[in-house]
PDB file of C-alpha atoms in Angstrom:
ATOM      1  CA  MET A   1      55.759  43.493 130.352  1.00  0.00           C
ATOM      2  CA  ARG A   2      52.428  42.715 128.664  1.00  0.00           C
ATOM      3  CA  LYS A   3      51.372  40.435 131.545  1.00  0.00           C
ATOM      4  CA  LEU A   4      52.033  43.230 134.030  1.00  0.00           C
ATOM      5  CA  SER A   5      49.955  45.712 132.024  1.00  0.00           C
ATOM      6  CA  LEU A   6      46.992  43.281 132.117  1.00  0.00           C
ATOM      7  CA  PHE A   7      47.467  42.646 135.848  1.00  0.00           C
ATOM      8  CA  ILE A   8      47.222  46.317 136.926  1.00  0.00           C
ATOM      9  CA  PRO A   9      43.659  46.864 135.583  1.00  0.00           C
ATOM     10  CA  LEU A  10      42.579  43.632 137.306  1.00  0.00           C
ATOM     11  CA  LEU A  11      43.939  44.954 140.601  1.00  0.00           C
ATOM     12  CA  LEU A  12      42.050  48.198 140.100  1.00  0.00           C
ATOM     13  CA  ILE A  13      38.828  46.310 139.370  1.00  0.00           C
ATOM     14  CA  ALA A  14      39.298  44.102 142.445  1.00  0.00           C
ATOM     15  CA  ALA A  15      39.924  47.164 144.622  1.00  0.00           C
ATOM     16  CA  GLY A  16      36.655  48.685 143.370  1.00  0.00           C
ATOM     17  CA  CYS A  17      34.664  45.591 144.414  1.00  0.00           C
ATOM     18  CA  SER A  18      34.791  46.603 148.029  1.00  0.00           C
ATOM     19  CA  GLU A  19      32.649  45.191 150.768  1.00  0.00           C
ATOM     20  CA  LYS A  20      32.190  47.018 154.025  1.00  0.00           C
ATOM     21  CA  ALA A  21      30.628  45.956 157.320  1.00  0.00           C
ATOM     22  CA  PHE A  22      28.071  48.109 159.158  1.00  0.00           C
ATOM     23  CA  ARG A  23      26.522  47.524 162.588  1.00  0.00           C
ATOM     24  CA  MET A  24      22.762  48.056 162.618  1.00  0.00           C
ATOM     25  CA  GLY A  25      21.379  50.504 165.137  1.00  0.00           C
ATOM     26  CA  SER A  26      17.637  49.975 164.721  1.00  0.00           C
ATOM     27  CA  ASP A  27      15.018  47.258 164.316  1.00  0.00           C
ATOM     28  CA  VAL A  28      13.412  48.507 161.070  1.00  0.00           C
ATOM     29  CA  MET A  29      14.372  45.216 159.395  1.00  0.00           C
ATOM     30  CA  LEU A  30      13.077  42.823 162.074  1.00  0.00           C
ATOM     31  CA  PRO A  31      12.883  39.862 161.948  1.00  0.00           C
ATOM     32  CA  THR A  32      15.505  39.668 159.147  1.00  0.00           C
ATOM     33  CA  ILE A  33      18.078  41.955 160.788  1.00  0.00           C
ATOM     34  CA  SER A  34      18.129  43.084 164.434  1.00  0.00           C
ATOM     35  CA  ALA A  35      19.757  46.095 166.066  1.00  0.00           C
ATOM     36  CA  GLY A  36      23.322  45.080 166.873  1.00  0.00           C
ATOM     37  CA  ASP A  37      23.652  42.713 163.913  1.00  0.00           C
ATOM     38  CA  THR A  38      26.402  43.418 161.409  1.00  0.00           C
ATOM     39  CA  VAL A  39      25.656  43.558 157.696  1.00  0.00           C
ATOM     40  CA  VAL A  40      28.246  43.231 154.953  1.00  0.00           C
ATOM     41  CA  VAL A  41      27.498  45.555 152.059  1.00  0.00           C
ATOM     42  CA  ASN A  42      28.825  45.281 148.527  1.00  0.00           C
ATOM     43  CA  ARG A  43      29.313  48.949 147.642  1.00  0.00           C
ATOM     44  CA  SER A  44      30.004  48.202 143.985  1.00  0.00           C
ATOM     45  CA  ALA A  45      26.945  45.987 143.387  1.00  0.00           C
ATOM     46  CA  TYR A  46      25.043  48.703 141.543  1.00  0.00           C
ATOM     47  CA  ILE A  47      27.802  50.201 139.421  1.00  0.00           C
ATOM     48  CA  ASN A  48      26.470  48.531 136.256  1.00  0.00           C
ATOM     49  CA  GLU A  49      23.102  47.313 137.542  1.00  0.00           C
ATOM     50  CA  GLU A  50      20.166  48.804 139.389  1.00  0.00           C
ATOM     51  CA  PRO A  51      18.616  47.403 142.554  1.00  0.00           C
ATOM     52  CA  GLU A  52      16.027  44.662 142.108  1.00  0.00           C
ATOM     53  CA  ARG A  53      12.905  43.787 144.044  1.00  0.00           C
ATOM     54  CA  ALA A  54      13.697  42.002 147.346  1.00  0.00           C
ATOM     55  CA  ASP A  55      17.271  43.371 147.528  1.00  0.00           C
ATOM     56  CA  ILE A  56      18.194  44.733 150.941  1.00  0.00           C
ATOM     57  CA  VAL A  57      20.041  47.987 150.375  1.00  0.00           C
ATOM     58  CA  LEU A  58      21.998  50.503 152.356  1.00  0.00           C
ATOM     59  CA  TYR A  59      21.185  54.060 151.339  1.00  0.00           C
ATOM     60  CA  GLU A  60      21.978  57.636 152.245  1.00  0.00           C
ATOM     61  CA  ILE A  61      19.053  59.297 153.983  1.00  0.00           C
ATOM     62  CA  PRO A  62      17.961  62.044 151.584  1.00  0.00           C
ATOM     63  CA  ASP A  63      17.441  65.717 152.406  1.00  0.00           C
ATOM     64  CA  ILE A  64      19.289  65.974 155.701  1.00  0.00           C
ATOM     65  CA  ASP A  65      22.355  67.959 156.721  1.00  0.00           C
ATOM     66  CA  VAL A  66      24.195  65.138 158.493  1.00  0.00           C
ATOM     67  CA  GLU A  67      25.498  62.184 156.493  1.00  0.00           C
ATOM     68  CA  ARG A  68      23.533  59.158 157.676  1.00  0.00           C
ATOM     69  CA  ILE A  69      22.730  55.817 156.183  1.00  0.00           C
ATOM     70  CA  SER A  70      19.884  53.382 156.680  1.00  0.00           C
ATOM     71  CA  ILE A  71      18.859  49.949 155.486  1.00  0.00           C
ATOM     72  CA  LEU A  72      15.606  48.832 153.844  1.00  0.00           C
ATOM     73  CA  ARG A  73      14.232  46.283 151.370  1.00  0.00           C
ATOM     74  CA  VAL A  74      13.465  47.200 147.757  1.00  0.00           C
ATOM     75  CA  VAL A  75       9.818  46.304 147.067  1.00  0.00           C
ATOM     76  CA  ALA A  76       9.396  48.077 143.717  1.00  0.00           C
ATOM     77  CA  VAL A  77      11.596  49.537 140.984  1.00  0.00           C
ATOM     78  CA  GLY A  78      11.134  52.243 138.362  1.00  0.00           C
ATOM     79  CA  GLY A  79       7.946  51.725 136.361  1.00  0.00           C
ATOM     80  CA  ASP A  80       6.279  49.471 138.963  1.00  0.00           C
ATOM     81  CA  THR A  81       2.898  50.387 140.415  1.00  0.00           C
ATOM     82  CA  ILE A  82       2.353  49.442 144.042  1.00  0.00           C
ATOM     83  CA  ARG A  83      -0.457  49.515 146.578  1.00  0.00           C
ATOM     84  CA  VAL A  84      -0.911  48.499 150.215  1.00  0.00           C
ATOM     85  CA  GLN A  85      -4.368  47.277 151.101  1.00  0.00           C
ATOM     86  CA  GLY A  86      -5.640  45.013 153.857  1.00  0.00           C
ATOM     87  CA  GLY A  87      -2.153  44.723 155.329  1.00  0.00           C
ATOM     88  CA  LYS A  88      -0.697  43.333 152.092  1.00  0.00           C
ATOM     89  CA  LEU A  89       1.597  44.690 149.379  1.00  0.00           C
ATOM     90  CA  TYR A  90       0.570  44.522 145.726  1.00  0.00           C
ATOM     91  CA  VAL A  91       3.042  45.180 142.892  1.00  0.00           C
ATOM     92  CA  ASN A  92       1.926  45.429 139.265  1.00  0.00           C
ATOM     93  CA  ASP A  93      -0.335  42.354 139.383  1.00  0.00           C
ATOM     94  CA  MET A  94      -2.916  44.012 141.570  1.00  0.00           C
ATOM     95  CA  ASP A  95      -4.937  40.780 141.974  1.00  0.00           C
ATOM     96  CA  GLU A  96      -2.345  38.846 144.006  1.00  0.00           C
ATOM     97  CA  PRO A  97      -0.372  40.213 146.970  1.00  0.00           C
ATOM     98  CA  VAL A  98       3.393  39.786 147.096  1.00  0.00           C
ATOM     99  CA  ASP A  99       4.465  36.780 149.164  1.00  0.00           C
ATOM    100  CA  GLU A 100       6.534  38.333 151.964  1.00  0.00           C
ATOM    101  CA  PRO A 101       7.373  35.679 154.572  1.00  0.00           C
ATOM    102  CA  TYR A 102      10.153  37.931 155.922  1.00  0.00           C
ATOM    103  CA  ILE A 103       7.980  40.773 157.298  1.00  0.00           C
ATOM    104  CA  LYS A 104       7.329  41.075 161.024  1.00  0.00           C
ATOM    105  CA  GLU A 105       3.564  41.595 160.738  1.00  0.00           C
ATOM    106  CA  PRO A 106       0.950  42.833 158.243  1.00  0.00           C
ATOM    107  CA  MET A 107       0.961  46.558 157.557  1.00  0.00           C
ATOM    108  CA  ARG A 108      -1.495  48.670 159.526  1.00  0.00           C
ATOM    109  CA  TYR A 109      -1.591  51.400 156.889  1.00  0.00           C
ATOM    110  CA  THR A 110      -2.881  51.722 153.362  1.00  0.00           C
ATOM    111  CA  LEU A 111      -1.256  53.146 150.268  1.00  0.00           C
ATOM    112  CA  GLU A 112      -3.119  54.152 147.140  1.00  0.00           C
ATOM    113  CA  ASP A 113      -1.774  53.107 143.739  1.00  0.00           C
ATOM    114  CA  THR A 114       1.682  54.668 143.386  1.00  0.00           C
ATOM    115  CA  THR A 115       3.910  54.422 140.325  1.00  0.00           C
ATOM    116  CA  VAL A 116       7.642  54.450 141.012  1.00  0.00           C
ATOM    117  CA  PRO A 117       9.501  56.885 138.708  1.00  0.00           C
ATOM    118  CA  ASP A 118      12.368  55.613 136.562  1.00  0.00           C
ATOM    119  CA  GLY A 119      15.691  55.885 138.387  1.00  0.00           C
ATOM    120  CA  HIS A 120      13.983  55.300 141.741  1.00  0.00           C
ATOM    121  CA  VAL A 121      13.115  52.416 144.056  1.00  0.00           C
ATOM    122  CA  TYR A 122      10.404  52.013 146.653  1.00  0.00           C
ATOM    123  CA  VAL A 123      11.894  50.743 149.916  1.00  0.00           C
ATOM    124  CA  LEU A 124      10.164  49.375 153.014  1.00  0.00           C
ATOM    125  CA  GLY A 125      11.454  47.933 156.260  1.00  0.00           C
ATOM    126  CA  ASP A 126      10.592  44.338 157.131  1.00  0.00           C
ATOM    127  CA  ASN A 127       9.239  45.785 160.393  1.00  0.00           C
ATOM    128  CA  ARG A 128       6.729  47.730 158.285  1.00  0.00           C
ATOM    129  CA  ASN A 129       4.745  49.335 161.086  1.00  0.00           C
ATOM    130  CA  ASP A 130       7.839  50.742 162.791  1.00  0.00           C
ATOM    131  CA  SER A 131       9.899  51.895 159.824  1.00  0.00           C
ATOM    132  CA  ASN A 132      10.633  55.310 158.354  1.00  0.00           C
ATOM    133  CA  ASP A 133      10.562  54.260 154.720  1.00  0.00           C
ATOM    134  CA  SER A 134       9.064  55.073 151.318  1.00  0.00           C
ATOM    135  CA  HIS A 135       5.511  54.933 152.613  1.00  0.00           C
ATOM    136  CA  ARG A 136       6.512  58.098 154.526  1.00  0.00           C
ATOM    137  CA  PHE A 137       9.157  59.796 152.327  1.00  0.00           C
ATOM    138  CA  GLY A 138       8.267  58.453 148.869  1.00  0.00           C
ATOM    139  CA  PRO A 139      10.409  56.724 146.253  1.00  0.00           C
ATOM    140  CA  LEU A 140      14.165  56.829 146.755  1.00  0.00           C
ATOM    141  CA  SER A 141      16.590  57.822 144.001  1.00  0.00           C
ATOM    142  CA  VAL A 142      18.936  54.992 143.018  1.00  0.00           C
ATOM    143  CA  ASP A 143      21.694  57.613 143.313  1.00  0.00           C
ATOM    144  CA  ASP A 144      21.160  57.490 147.097  1.00  0.00           C
ATOM    145  CA  VAL A 145      21.758  53.714 147.265  1.00  0.00           C
ATOM    146  CA  VAL A 146      25.161  52.961 148.790  1.00  0.00           C
ATOM    147  CA  GLY A 147      25.217  49.201 148.192  1.00  0.00           C
ATOM    148  CA  LYS A 148      23.595  45.793 148.497  1.00  0.00           C
ATOM    149  CA  VAL A 149      23.549  43.750 151.696  1.00  0.00           C
ATOM    150  CA  VAL A 150      25.262  40.448 150.894  1.00  0.00           C
ATOM    151  CA  LYS A 151      25.633  38.958 154.376  1.00  0.00           C
ATOM    152  CA  VAL A 152      24.099  39.307 157.840  1.00  0.00           C
ATOM    153  CA  GLU A 153      26.081  38.392 160.939  1.00  0.00           C
ATOM    154  CA  GLU A 154      23.909  38.096 164.028  1.00  0.00           C
ATOM    155  CA  ARG A 155      25.232  39.627 167.204  1.00  0.00           C
TER     156      ARG A 155
END
């Protein structure tokens, strides 16, 4: 009987570690993820942890009436100060830009020094110049993050 009582909580934990596949409908993450690709998202990745820089996350689009989700890359976390200047992203160490070999092209916009509030992340698409992301809507609450992308399956 004792073995069975230990087994049931393990089943419940395993059931909570769900992964779900989503088909991408836009090119905001080019060249990393294209429209039509499928991403596998671990929806329990942030139960006990918060997103980290460089994570690709699925999130609920805030402040809209219809439930929609989108996908972007975390470039800064709570307490970080960021800036975009000369097409490059700077985080905390404002002397050296972040090495971002995954972006489509340098950014054609600037961003003054911005500090990310605790409990928030700053998210940008890899296709920075064609992405509705934090440079337009500001930091995103970690409560809006649905999960972490753990696999990309090209179409």
